[in-house]
PDB file of C-alpha atoms in Angstrom:
ATOM      1  CA  PRO A  19      31.301  -1.040 -19.850  1.00 82.00           C
ATOM      2  CA  PRO A  20      30.855  -0.663 -16.072  1.00 93.00           C
ATOM      3  CA  GLN A  21      28.815   2.396 -15.088  1.00 96.00           C
ATOM      4  CA  LEU A  22      30.027   4.386 -12.055  1.00 97.00           C
ATOM      5  CA  ILE A  23      27.184   4.705  -9.523  1.00 95.00           C
ATOM      6  CA  THR A  24      28.814   6.147  -6.409  1.00 94.00           C
ATOM      7  CA  GLN A  25      32.281   7.148  -5.281  1.00 93.00           C
ATOM      8  CA  GLY A  26      33.142   6.907  -1.596  1.00 87.00           C
ATOM      9  CA  ALA A  27      36.314   7.590   0.382  1.00 84.00           C
ATOM     10  CA  GLU A  28      37.347   3.933   0.297  1.00 88.00           C
ATOM     11  CA  ALA A  29      35.656   2.416  -2.749  1.00 94.00           C
ATOM     12  CA  LEU A  30      33.994   2.963  -6.117  1.00 96.00           C
ATOM     13  CA  LEU A  31      30.694   1.248  -6.931  1.00 97.00           C
ATOM     14  CA  TYR A  32      29.921   0.322 -10.520  1.00 98.00           C
ATOM     15  CA  LYS A  33      26.941  -1.302 -12.197  1.00 98.00           C
ATOM     16  CA  SER A  34      28.222  -4.051 -14.465  1.00 98.00           C
ATOM     17  CA  THR A  35      27.269  -7.552 -15.634  1.00 97.00           C
ATOM     18  CA  TYR A  36      28.348 -10.981 -14.407  1.00 97.00           C
ATOM     19  CA  LEU A  37      28.939 -13.960 -16.744  1.00 94.00           C
ATOM     20  CA  LEU A  38      26.069 -12.968 -19.057  1.00 94.00           C
ATOM     21  CA  PRO A  39      25.037  -9.538 -20.379  1.00 94.00           C
ATOM     22  CA  THR A  40      21.586 -10.166 -18.878  1.00 95.00           C
ATOM     23  CA  ILE A  41      22.852 -10.590 -15.295  1.00 96.00           C
ATOM     24  CA  PRO A  42      23.481  -7.183 -13.678  1.00 97.00           C
ATOM     25  CA  CYS A  43      25.909  -6.985 -10.781  1.00 98.00           C
ATOM     26  CA  ALA A  44      27.323  -4.412  -8.377  1.00 98.00           C
ATOM     27  CA  LEU A  45      31.093  -4.172  -8.705  1.00 97.00           C
ATOM     28  CA  LYS A  46      32.816  -2.650  -5.677  1.00 97.00           C
ATOM     29  CA  HIS A  47      36.404  -1.634  -6.400  1.00 96.00           C
ATOM     30  CA  ARG A  48      38.861  -0.557  -3.722  1.00 94.00           C
ATOM     31  CA  PRO A  49      41.550   1.433  -5.570  1.00 92.00           C
ATOM     32  CA  ALA A  50      45.115   1.439  -4.276  1.00 89.00           C
ATOM     33  CA  LYS A  51      45.906   4.351  -1.952  1.00 89.00           C
ATOM     34  CA  PRO A  52      49.101   6.079  -3.189  1.00 89.00           C
ATOM     35  CA  TYR A  53      49.693   7.739   0.207  1.00 91.00           C
ATOM     36  CA  ARG A  54      49.990   4.346   1.931  1.00 90.00           C
ATOM     37  CA  HIS A  55      52.969   2.033   1.847  1.00 93.00           C
ATOM     38  CA  PRO A  56      52.208  -0.453  -0.995  1.00 90.00           C
ATOM     39  CA  ILE A  57      52.589  -3.567   1.184  1.00 91.00           C
ATOM     40  CA  LEU A  58      50.434  -2.131   3.993  1.00 93.00           C
ATOM     41  CA  ASP A  59      47.844  -0.942   1.459  1.00 91.00           C
ATOM     42  CA  ALA A  60      47.653  -4.375  -0.187  1.00 91.00           C
ATOM     43  CA  ARG A  61      47.214  -6.098   3.189  1.00 92.00           C
ATOM     44  CA  LEU A  62      44.524  -3.680   4.367  1.00 92.00           C
ATOM     45  CA  THR A  63      42.611  -3.941   1.094  1.00 93.00           C
ATOM     46  CA  LYS A  64      42.774  -7.740   1.115  1.00 94.00           C
ATOM     47  CA  HIS A  65      41.593  -7.859   4.734  1.00 94.00           C
ATOM     48  CA  ARG A  66      38.650  -5.524   4.062  1.00 94.00           C
ATOM     49  CA  ILE A  67      37.487  -7.312   0.922  1.00 96.00           C
ATOM     50  CA  LEU A  68      37.667 -10.762   2.528  1.00 96.00           C
ATOM     51  CA  SER A  69      36.018  -9.471   5.717  1.00 96.00           C
ATOM     52  CA  GLU A  70      33.105  -7.922   3.792  1.00 97.00           C
ATOM     53  CA  ALA A  71      32.655 -11.068   1.684  1.00 97.00           C
ATOM     54  CA  ARG A  72      32.651 -13.321   4.773  1.00 98.00           C
ATOM     55  CA  VAL A  73      30.067 -11.161   6.560  1.00 98.00           C
ATOM     56  CA  LEU A  74      27.817 -11.073   3.477  1.00 98.00           C
ATOM     57  CA  ALA A  75      28.116 -14.847   3.027  1.00 98.00           C
ATOM     58  CA  LYS A  76      27.251 -15.435   6.690  1.00 98.00           C
ATOM     59  CA  CYS A  77      24.249 -13.086   6.522  1.00 98.00           C
ATOM     60  CA  ARG A  78      23.026 -14.680   3.311  1.00 98.00           C
ATOM     61  CA  ARG A  79      23.363 -18.176   4.761  1.00 98.00           C
ATOM     62  CA  ASP A  80      21.489 -17.214   7.932  1.00 98.00           C
ATOM     63  CA  GLY A  81      18.545 -15.528   6.204  1.00 97.00           C
ATOM     64  CA  VAL A  82      19.513 -11.848   6.477  1.00 98.00           C
ATOM     65  CA  PRO A  83      18.348  -9.833   3.424  1.00 98.00           C
ATOM     66  CA  VAL A  84      21.689  -8.874   1.799  1.00 99.00           C
ATOM     67  CA  PRO A  85      23.112  -9.055  -1.750  1.00 98.00           C
ATOM     68  CA  ALA A  86      24.669 -12.367  -2.826  1.00 98.00           C
ATOM     69  CA  VAL A  87      28.439 -12.412  -3.425  1.00 98.00           C
ATOM     70  CA  TYR A  88      29.314 -13.570  -6.960  1.00 98.00           C
ATOM     71  CA  ALA A  89      33.104 -13.268  -7.075  1.00 97.00           C
ATOM     72  CA  LEU A  90      36.060 -11.359  -5.638  1.00 96.00           C
ATOM     73  CA  ASP A  91      39.740 -10.732  -6.136  1.00 95.00           C
ATOM     74  CA  ALA A  92      41.677  -9.591  -3.093  1.00 91.00           C
ATOM     75  CA  GLU A  93      45.110 -10.054  -4.705  1.00 83.00           C
ATOM     76  CA  LEU A  94      44.718  -7.752  -7.705  1.00 74.00           C
ATOM     77  CA  LYS A  95      46.099  -4.252  -7.192  1.00 75.00           C
ATOM     78  CA  GLY A  96      43.224  -2.463  -5.458  1.00 81.00           C
ATOM     79  CA  GLY A  97      40.949  -5.486  -5.288  1.00 92.00           C
ATOM     80  CA  TRP A  98      37.233  -5.871  -6.055  1.00 96.00           C
ATOM     81  CA  ILE A  99      34.095  -7.748  -5.085  1.00 97.00           C
ATOM     82  CA  ALA A 100      31.174  -8.526  -7.426  1.00 98.00           C
ATOM     83  CA  MET A 101      27.721  -8.772  -5.835  1.00 98.00           C
ATOM     84  CA  GLU A 102      24.090  -9.173  -6.772  1.00 98.00           C
ATOM     85  CA  TRP A 103      22.604  -5.958  -8.166  1.00 98.00           C
ATOM     86  CA  VAL A 104      19.653  -4.919  -5.978  1.00 97.00           C
ATOM     87  CA  GLU A 105      16.875  -3.204  -7.916  1.00 95.00           C
ATOM     88  CA  GLY A 106      14.921  -0.394  -6.262  1.00 94.00           C
ATOM     89  CA  GLU A 107      16.035   2.703  -4.380  1.00 94.00           C
ATOM     90  CA  VAL A 108      17.561   3.559  -1.032  1.00 95.00           C
ATOM     91  CA  VAL A 109      15.174   4.153   1.881  1.00 96.00           C
ATOM     92  CA  ARG A 110      16.497   7.727   2.175  1.00 96.00           C
ATOM     93  CA  VAL A 111      15.043   8.624  -1.244  1.00 94.00           C
ATOM     94  CA  ALA A 112      11.730   6.803  -0.695  1.00 92.00           C
ATOM     95  CA  LEU A 113      11.222   8.346   2.751  1.00 92.00           C
ATOM     96  CA  ASN A 114      12.129  11.878   1.653  1.00 92.00           C
ATOM     97  CA  ARG A 115       9.703  11.611  -1.259  1.00 91.00           C
ATOM     98  CA  TRP A 116       6.936  10.523   1.122  1.00 89.00           C
ATOM     99  CA  LEU A 117       7.722  13.376   3.554  1.00 88.00           C
ATOM    100  CA  LYS A 118       7.733  15.896   0.698  1.00 89.00           C
ATOM    101  CA  ARG A 119       4.381  14.630  -0.556  1.00 87.00           C
ATOM    102  CA  ARG A 120       2.904  14.931   2.942  1.00 84.00           C
ATOM    103  CA  LYS A 121       4.133  18.514   3.138  1.00 84.00           C
ATOM    104  CA  VAL A 122       2.586  19.382  -0.244  1.00 88.00           C
ATOM    105  CA  GLU A 123      -0.706  17.839   0.910  1.00 83.00           C
ATOM    106  CA  GLY A 124      -0.551  19.992   4.048  1.00 82.00           C
ATOM    107  CA  LYS A 125      -0.304  16.992   6.370  1.00 78.00           C
ATOM    108  CA  THR A 126       1.992  16.845   9.379  1.00 73.00           C
ATOM    109  CA  LEU A 127       3.543  13.750  10.945  1.00 70.00           C
ATOM    110  CA  ASP A 128       0.903  14.053  13.678  1.00 69.00           C
ATOM    111  CA  ASP A 129      -1.769  13.362  11.053  1.00 71.00           C
ATOM    112  CA  LYS A 130      -2.194   9.576  11.221  1.00 70.00           C
ATOM    113  CA  GLU A 131      -4.135   9.301   7.972  1.00 68.00           C
ATOM    114  CA  GLY A 132      -2.092   7.651   5.230  1.00 70.00           C
ATOM    115  CA  GLN A 133       0.748   6.662   7.548  1.00 84.00           C
ATOM    116  CA  GLU A 134       0.139   2.902   7.425  1.00 86.00           C
ATOM    117  CA  LYS A 135       2.626   2.224   4.630  1.00 86.00           C
ATOM    118  CA  VAL A 136       5.442   4.340   6.021  1.00 90.00           C
ATOM    119  CA  LEU A 137       4.977   2.744   9.465  1.00 92.00           C
ATOM    120  CA  ARG A 138       5.132  -0.669   7.792  1.00 94.00           C
ATOM    121  CA  LEU A 139       8.366   0.415   6.091  1.00 94.00           C
ATOM    122  CA  MET A 140       9.827   1.452   9.466  1.00 96.00           C
ATOM    123  CA  ARG A 141       8.874  -1.916  10.956  1.00 97.00           C
ATOM    124  CA  MET A 142      10.548  -3.697   8.041  1.00 97.00           C
ATOM    125  CA  VAL A 143      13.733  -1.711   8.717  1.00 98.00           C
ATOM    126  CA  GLY A 144      13.652  -2.694  12.409  1.00 98.00           C
ATOM    127  CA  THR A 145      13.079  -6.359  11.580  1.00 98.00           C
ATOM    128  CA  ALA A 146      15.889  -6.434   8.996  1.00 98.00           C
ATOM    129  CA  VAL A 147      18.392  -4.857  11.415  1.00 99.00           C
ATOM    130  CA  GLY A 148      17.253  -7.205  14.182  1.00 98.00           C
ATOM    131  CA  THR A 149      17.687 -10.239  11.924  1.00 98.00           C
ATOM    132  CA  MET A 150      21.230  -9.111  11.106  1.00 99.00           C
ATOM    133  CA  HIS A 151      22.072  -8.599  14.799  1.00 99.00           C
ATOM    134  CA  SER A 152      20.540 -11.955  15.727  1.00 98.00           C
ATOM    135  CA  VAL A 153      23.126 -13.797  13.596  1.00 98.00           C
ATOM    136  CA  GLY A 154      26.033 -11.955  15.254  1.00 98.00           C
ATOM    137  CA  VAL A 155      26.740  -9.223  12.692  1.00 98.00           C
ATOM    138  CA  VAL A 156      26.886  -5.454  13.266  1.00 98.00           C
ATOM    139  CA  HIS A 157      26.838  -3.172  10.233  1.00 98.00           C
ATOM    140  CA  GLY A 158      29.055  -0.312  11.397  1.00 97.00           C
ATOM    141  CA  ASP A 159      27.496   2.312   9.118  1.00 96.00           C
ATOM    142  CA  LEU A 160      23.708   2.048   9.351  1.00 97.00           C
ATOM    143  CA  THR A 161      22.036   4.924   7.519  1.00 96.00           C
ATOM    144  CA  THR A 162      18.960   5.167   5.314  1.00 96.00           C
ATOM    145  CA  SER A 163      21.395   5.264   2.359  1.00 95.00           C
ATOM    146  CA  ASN A 164      22.575   1.744   3.228  1.00 97.00           C
ATOM    147  CA  LEU A 165      19.061   0.297   3.286  1.00 98.00           C
ATOM    148  CA  MET A 166      17.574  -0.581  -0.099  1.00 97.00           C
ATOM    149  CA  LEU A 167      13.851  -0.864  -0.761  1.00 96.00           C
ATOM    150  CA  ARG A 168      13.545  -3.596  -3.378  1.00 95.00           C
ATOM    151  CA  PRO A 169      10.187  -3.743  -5.204  1.00 90.00           C
ATOM    152  CA  THR A 170       8.272  -7.017  -5.081  1.00 81.00           C
ATOM    153  CA  ALA A 171       8.362  -9.280  -8.142  1.00 60.00           C
ATOM    154  CA  GLN A 172       4.958  -8.044  -9.254  1.00 58.00           C
ATOM    155  CA  GLU A 173       6.061  -4.414  -9.050  1.00 50.00           C
ATOM    156  CA  ALA A 174       9.373  -5.085 -10.780  1.00 51.00           C
ATOM    157  CA  ASN A 175       7.389  -6.207 -13.819  1.00 52.00           C
ATOM    158  CA  GLY A 176       6.185  -2.686 -14.353  1.00 53.00           C
ATOM    159  CA  SER A 177       3.183  -2.131 -12.106  1.00 50.00           C
ATOM    160  CA  VAL A 178       4.555  -0.152  -9.163  1.00 50.00           C
ATOM    161  CA  VAL A 179       1.649   0.077  -6.751  1.00 51.00           C
ATOM    162  CA  ASP A 180       3.299   2.259  -4.123  1.00 58.00           C
ATOM    163  CA  ALA A 181       6.829   3.595  -3.708  1.00 67.00           C
ATOM    164  CA  LEU A 182       6.902   2.415  -0.070  1.00 82.00           C
ATOM    165  CA  ASP A 183       6.023  -1.195  -0.868  1.00 84.00           C
ATOM    166  CA  GLY A 184       8.708  -3.832  -1.253  1.00 91.00           C
ATOM    167  CA  GLU A 185      11.325  -5.470   0.950  1.00 95.00           C
ATOM    168  CA  ILE A 186      14.355  -4.142   2.808  1.00 98.00           C
ATOM    169  CA  VAL A 187      17.842  -5.207   1.713  1.00 98.00           C
ATOM    170  CA  LEU A 188      20.885  -4.187   3.781  1.00 99.00           C
ATOM    171  CA  ILE A 189      23.854  -3.023   1.680  1.00 98.00           C
ATOM    172  CA  ASP A 190      27.449  -1.742   2.012  1.00 96.00           C
ATOM    173  CA  PHE A 191      29.088  -3.954   4.636  1.00 97.00           C
ATOM    174  CA  GLY A 192      32.524  -2.347   4.264  1.00 94.00           C
ATOM    175  CA  LEU A 193      32.650  -1.451   7.985  1.00 95.00           C
ATOM    176  CA  ALA A 194      30.764  -4.509   9.273  1.00 97.00           C
ATOM    177  CA  SER A 195      32.093  -6.904  11.895  1.00 97.00           C
ATOM    178  CA  GLN A 196      30.967  -9.988  13.769  1.00 97.00           C
ATOM    179  CA  SER A 197      29.809  -9.322  17.321  1.00 97.00           C
ATOM    180  CA  THR A 198      27.086 -10.402  19.730  1.00 97.00           C
ATOM    181  CA  GLN A 199      27.785  -7.635  22.272  1.00 98.00           C
ATOM    182  CA  ASP A 200      24.806  -5.469  23.260  1.00 98.00           C
ATOM    183  CA  GLU A 201      27.122  -2.447  23.221  1.00 97.00           C
ATOM    184  CA  ASP A 202      28.068  -2.960  19.556  1.00 98.00           C
ATOM    185  CA  ARG A 203      24.478  -3.595  18.542  1.00 98.00           C
ATOM    186  CA  ALA A 204      23.293  -0.517  20.452  1.00 98.00           C
ATOM    187  CA  VAL A 205      25.905   1.676  18.737  1.00 98.00           C
ATOM    188  CA  ASP A 206      24.606   0.360  15.390  1.00 98.00           C
ATOM    189  CA  LEU A 207      21.073   1.466  16.355  1.00 98.00           C
ATOM    190  CA  TYR A 208      22.323   4.808  17.680  1.00 97.00           C
ATOM    191  CA  VAL A 209      24.110   5.564  14.400  1.00 97.00           C
ATOM    192  CA  LEU A 210      20.879   4.776  12.520  1.00 97.00           C
ATOM    193  CA  GLU A 211      18.844   6.916  14.925  1.00 96.00           C
ATOM    194  CA  ARG A 212      21.212   9.865  14.451  1.00 94.00           C
ATOM    195  CA  ALA A 213      21.099   9.364  10.684  1.00 94.00           C
ATOM    196  CA  PHE A 214      17.298   9.518  10.795  1.00 93.00           C
ATOM    197  CA  GLY A 215      17.415  12.724  12.818  1.00 90.00           C
ATOM    198  CA  SER A 216      19.861  14.483  10.488  1.00 92.00           C
ATOM    199  CA  THR A 217      18.619  13.170   7.122  1.00 92.00           C
ATOM    200  CA  HIS A 218      14.901  13.176   7.922  1.00 91.00           C
ATOM    201  CA  PRO A 219      14.279  15.886  10.582  1.00 87.00           C
ATOM    202  CA  GLY A 220      11.157  15.446  12.674  1.00 80.00           C
ATOM    203  CA  THR A 221      10.859  11.700  12.095  1.00 84.00           C
ATOM    204  CA  GLU A 222      11.575  10.680  15.708  1.00 82.00           C
ATOM    205  CA  GLU A 223       8.095   9.192  16.065  1.00 84.00           C
ATOM    206  CA  LEU A 224       8.585   7.123  12.919  1.00 90.00           C
ATOM    207  CA  PHE A 225      11.911   5.823  14.256  1.00 94.00           C
ATOM    208  CA  GLY A 226      10.037   4.558  17.302  1.00 94.00           C
ATOM    209  CA  GLU A 227       8.430   1.999  14.972  1.00 96.00           C
ATOM    210  CA  VAL A 228      11.903   0.821  13.926  1.00 97.00           C
ATOM    211  CA  LEU A 229      12.816   0.159  17.568  1.00 98.00           C
ATOM    212  CA  THR A 230       9.472  -1.510  18.333  1.00 97.00           C
ATOM    213  CA  ALA A 231       9.920  -3.983  15.472  1.00 98.00           C
ATOM    214  CA  TYR A 232      13.577  -4.474  16.404  1.00 98.00           C
ATOM    215  CA  GLY A 233      12.567  -5.337  19.982  1.00 98.00           C
ATOM    216  CA  GLU A 234      10.297  -8.095  18.676  1.00 98.00           C
ATOM    217  CA  SER A 235      12.750  -9.473  16.123  1.00 97.00           C
ATOM    218  CA  PHE A 236      15.006 -11.687  18.259  1.00 97.00           C
ATOM    219  CA  LYS A 237      15.433 -12.942  21.796  1.00 94.00           C
ATOM    220  CA  GLY A 238      18.269 -10.642  22.916  1.00 93.00           C
ATOM    221  CA  ALA A 239      16.829  -7.448  21.422  1.00 97.00           C
ATOM    222  CA  LYS A 240      15.461  -6.106  24.713  1.00 96.00           C
ATOM    223  CA  GLY A 241      18.964  -6.065  26.226  1.00 97.00           C
ATOM    224  CA  THR A 242      20.261  -4.125  23.229  1.00 98.00           C
ATOM    225  CA  LEU A 243      17.475  -1.536  23.530  1.00 98.00           C
ATOM    226  CA  LYS A 244      18.319  -1.086  27.209  1.00 97.00           C
ATOM    227  CA  LYS A 245      21.982  -0.547  26.300  1.00 97.00           C
ATOM    228  CA  LEU A 246      20.865   1.984  23.656  1.00 97.00           C
ATOM    229  CA  GLU A 247      19.727   4.257  26.513  1.00 96.00           C
ATOM    230  CA  ASP A 248      23.307   4.286  27.871  1.00 96.00           C
ATOM    231  CA  VAL A 249      24.750   4.986  24.420  1.00 96.00           C
ATOM    232  CA  ARG A 250      22.311   7.892  23.975  1.00 94.00           C
ATOM    233  CA  MET A 251      23.351   9.352  27.338  1.00 92.00           C
ATOM    234  CA  ARG A 252      27.025   9.208  26.356  1.00 90.00           C
ATOM    235  CA  GLY A 253      26.183  10.781  23.003  1.00 80.00           C
ATOM    236  CA  ARG A 254      24.327  13.649  24.677  1.00 71.00           C
ATOM    237  CA  LYS A 255      27.228  14.291  27.081  1.00 62.00           C
ATOM    238  CA  ARG A 256      29.637  14.372  24.138  1.00 65.00           C
ATOM    239  CA  SER A 257      27.407  16.878  22.324  1.00 58.00           C
ATOM    240  CA  MET A 258      27.253  19.112  25.409  1.00 53.00           C
ATOM    241  CA  LEU A 259      31.023  19.049  25.814  1.00 54.00           C
ATOM    242  CA  GLY A 260      31.499  19.798  22.106  1.00 52.00           C
TER     243      GLY A 260
END
């Protein structure tokens, strides 16, 4: 039977199997909202499921590291989408574990020793986000909980060398859209930057590596980073005004 993994405001995520018992899959179910008019609810659900599937298919086709779409049903009451199950853990968990270990060892973020792997992880995040933006997709909800760290094939076979090794896979495209505007891309980065600041306090220097790798990931990245400065300014003004 499907195993409930997470429950969000809009959808439930289950771990299930697809076609064969040996093929795990992520089953995202959007339950009907009783407070909405049934016709409006059905239309909204259908639109969101098809939109997410299209974005994932586009990303997959263009080389962005995202889960493959196996099947969907946008007509069924509530609607669902079945995707590839990504092994590993979210970056939030891996990064917090690393930060906790550093604290136990009495090392601060200023201590450069042993930072190579976490800096490499940050660069991988920046490259993955840049690759997604380069194909005209913005995520809409970039946080370290929507970035998976998938172990390499060698590690998946049982010999985990280091918790920070692996590859980044972008997940949860429920709020994603297609856009090539610097403004939209910059807002994506700003949301991720704010998420870093609130979920992993004191990691501003590490996030700099994300932006450095992002800036090198595709031709238009420099324009997005320039626009990010404007978005930050607006964000600061909003904070000051409450």
